[in-house]
CSV table of C-alpha atoms in Angstrom, one decimal:
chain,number,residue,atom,x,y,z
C,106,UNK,CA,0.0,0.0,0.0
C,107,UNK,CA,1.0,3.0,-1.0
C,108,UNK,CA,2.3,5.4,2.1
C,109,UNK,CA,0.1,8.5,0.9
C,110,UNK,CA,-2.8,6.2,1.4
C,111,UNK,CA,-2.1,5.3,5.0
C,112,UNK,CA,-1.4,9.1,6.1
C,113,UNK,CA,-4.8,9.7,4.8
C,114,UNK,CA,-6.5,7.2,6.3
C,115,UNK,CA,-5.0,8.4,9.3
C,116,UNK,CA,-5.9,12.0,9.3
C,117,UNK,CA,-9.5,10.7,8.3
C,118,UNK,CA,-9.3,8.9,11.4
C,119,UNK,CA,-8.2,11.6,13.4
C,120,UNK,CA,-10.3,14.2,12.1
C,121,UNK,CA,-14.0,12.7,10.6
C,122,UNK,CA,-15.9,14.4,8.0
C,123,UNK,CA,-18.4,16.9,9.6
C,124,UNK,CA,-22.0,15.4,9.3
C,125,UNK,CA,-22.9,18.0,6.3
C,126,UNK,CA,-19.8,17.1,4.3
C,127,UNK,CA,-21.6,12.9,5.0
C,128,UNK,CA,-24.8,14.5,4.3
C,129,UNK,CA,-23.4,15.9,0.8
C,130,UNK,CA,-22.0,12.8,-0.1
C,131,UNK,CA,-25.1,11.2,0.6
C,132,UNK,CA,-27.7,13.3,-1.5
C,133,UNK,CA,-25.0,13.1,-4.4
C,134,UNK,CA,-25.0,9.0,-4.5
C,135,UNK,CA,-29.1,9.2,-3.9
C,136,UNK,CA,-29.4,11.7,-7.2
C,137,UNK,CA,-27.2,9.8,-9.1
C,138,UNK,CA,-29.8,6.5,-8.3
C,139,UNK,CA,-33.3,8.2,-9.3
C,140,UNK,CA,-31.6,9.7,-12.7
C,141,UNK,CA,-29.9,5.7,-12.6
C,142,UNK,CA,-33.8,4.3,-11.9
C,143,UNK,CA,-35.5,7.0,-13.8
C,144,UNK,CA,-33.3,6.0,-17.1
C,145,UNK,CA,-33.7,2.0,-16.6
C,146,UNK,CA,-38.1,3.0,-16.4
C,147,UNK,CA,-38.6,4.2,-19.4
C,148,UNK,CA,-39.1,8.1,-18.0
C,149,UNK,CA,-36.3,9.4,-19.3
C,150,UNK,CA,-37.0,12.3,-21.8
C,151,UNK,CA,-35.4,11.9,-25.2
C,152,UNK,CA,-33.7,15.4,-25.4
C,153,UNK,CA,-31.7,14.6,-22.1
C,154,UNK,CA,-29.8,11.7,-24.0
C,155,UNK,CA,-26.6,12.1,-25.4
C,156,UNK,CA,-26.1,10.5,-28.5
C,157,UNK,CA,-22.7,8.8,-29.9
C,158,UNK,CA,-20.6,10.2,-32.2
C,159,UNK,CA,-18.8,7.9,-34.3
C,160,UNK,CA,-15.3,7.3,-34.2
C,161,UNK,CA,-13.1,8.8,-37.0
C,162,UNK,CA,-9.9,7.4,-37.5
């Protein structure tokens, strides 16, 4: 493991997020689900889709 990794985990550790920073990070991961769920229903409109370009080589 990389040492950088362990320091951080340590300051984590030592000083927690604050409970709005959790909260943030919370409401983020739910958002990202209903668009997730919304898309996989059917309910998502057809002029919020990005289409693919094709590849030009």
């Amino acid at each position: 493991m990389n040492p950088a990794w362990l320091f951080r985990m340590s300051k984590r550790a030592r000083r927690p997020p604050s409970a709005a920073r959790v909260k943030l990070v919370f409401g983020v991961i739910i958002a990202a689900l209903v668009i997730i769920a919304i898309e996989q229903m059917g309910w998502w409109p057809d002029w919020a889709t990005a289409e693919r370009m094709p590849r030009k080589f």
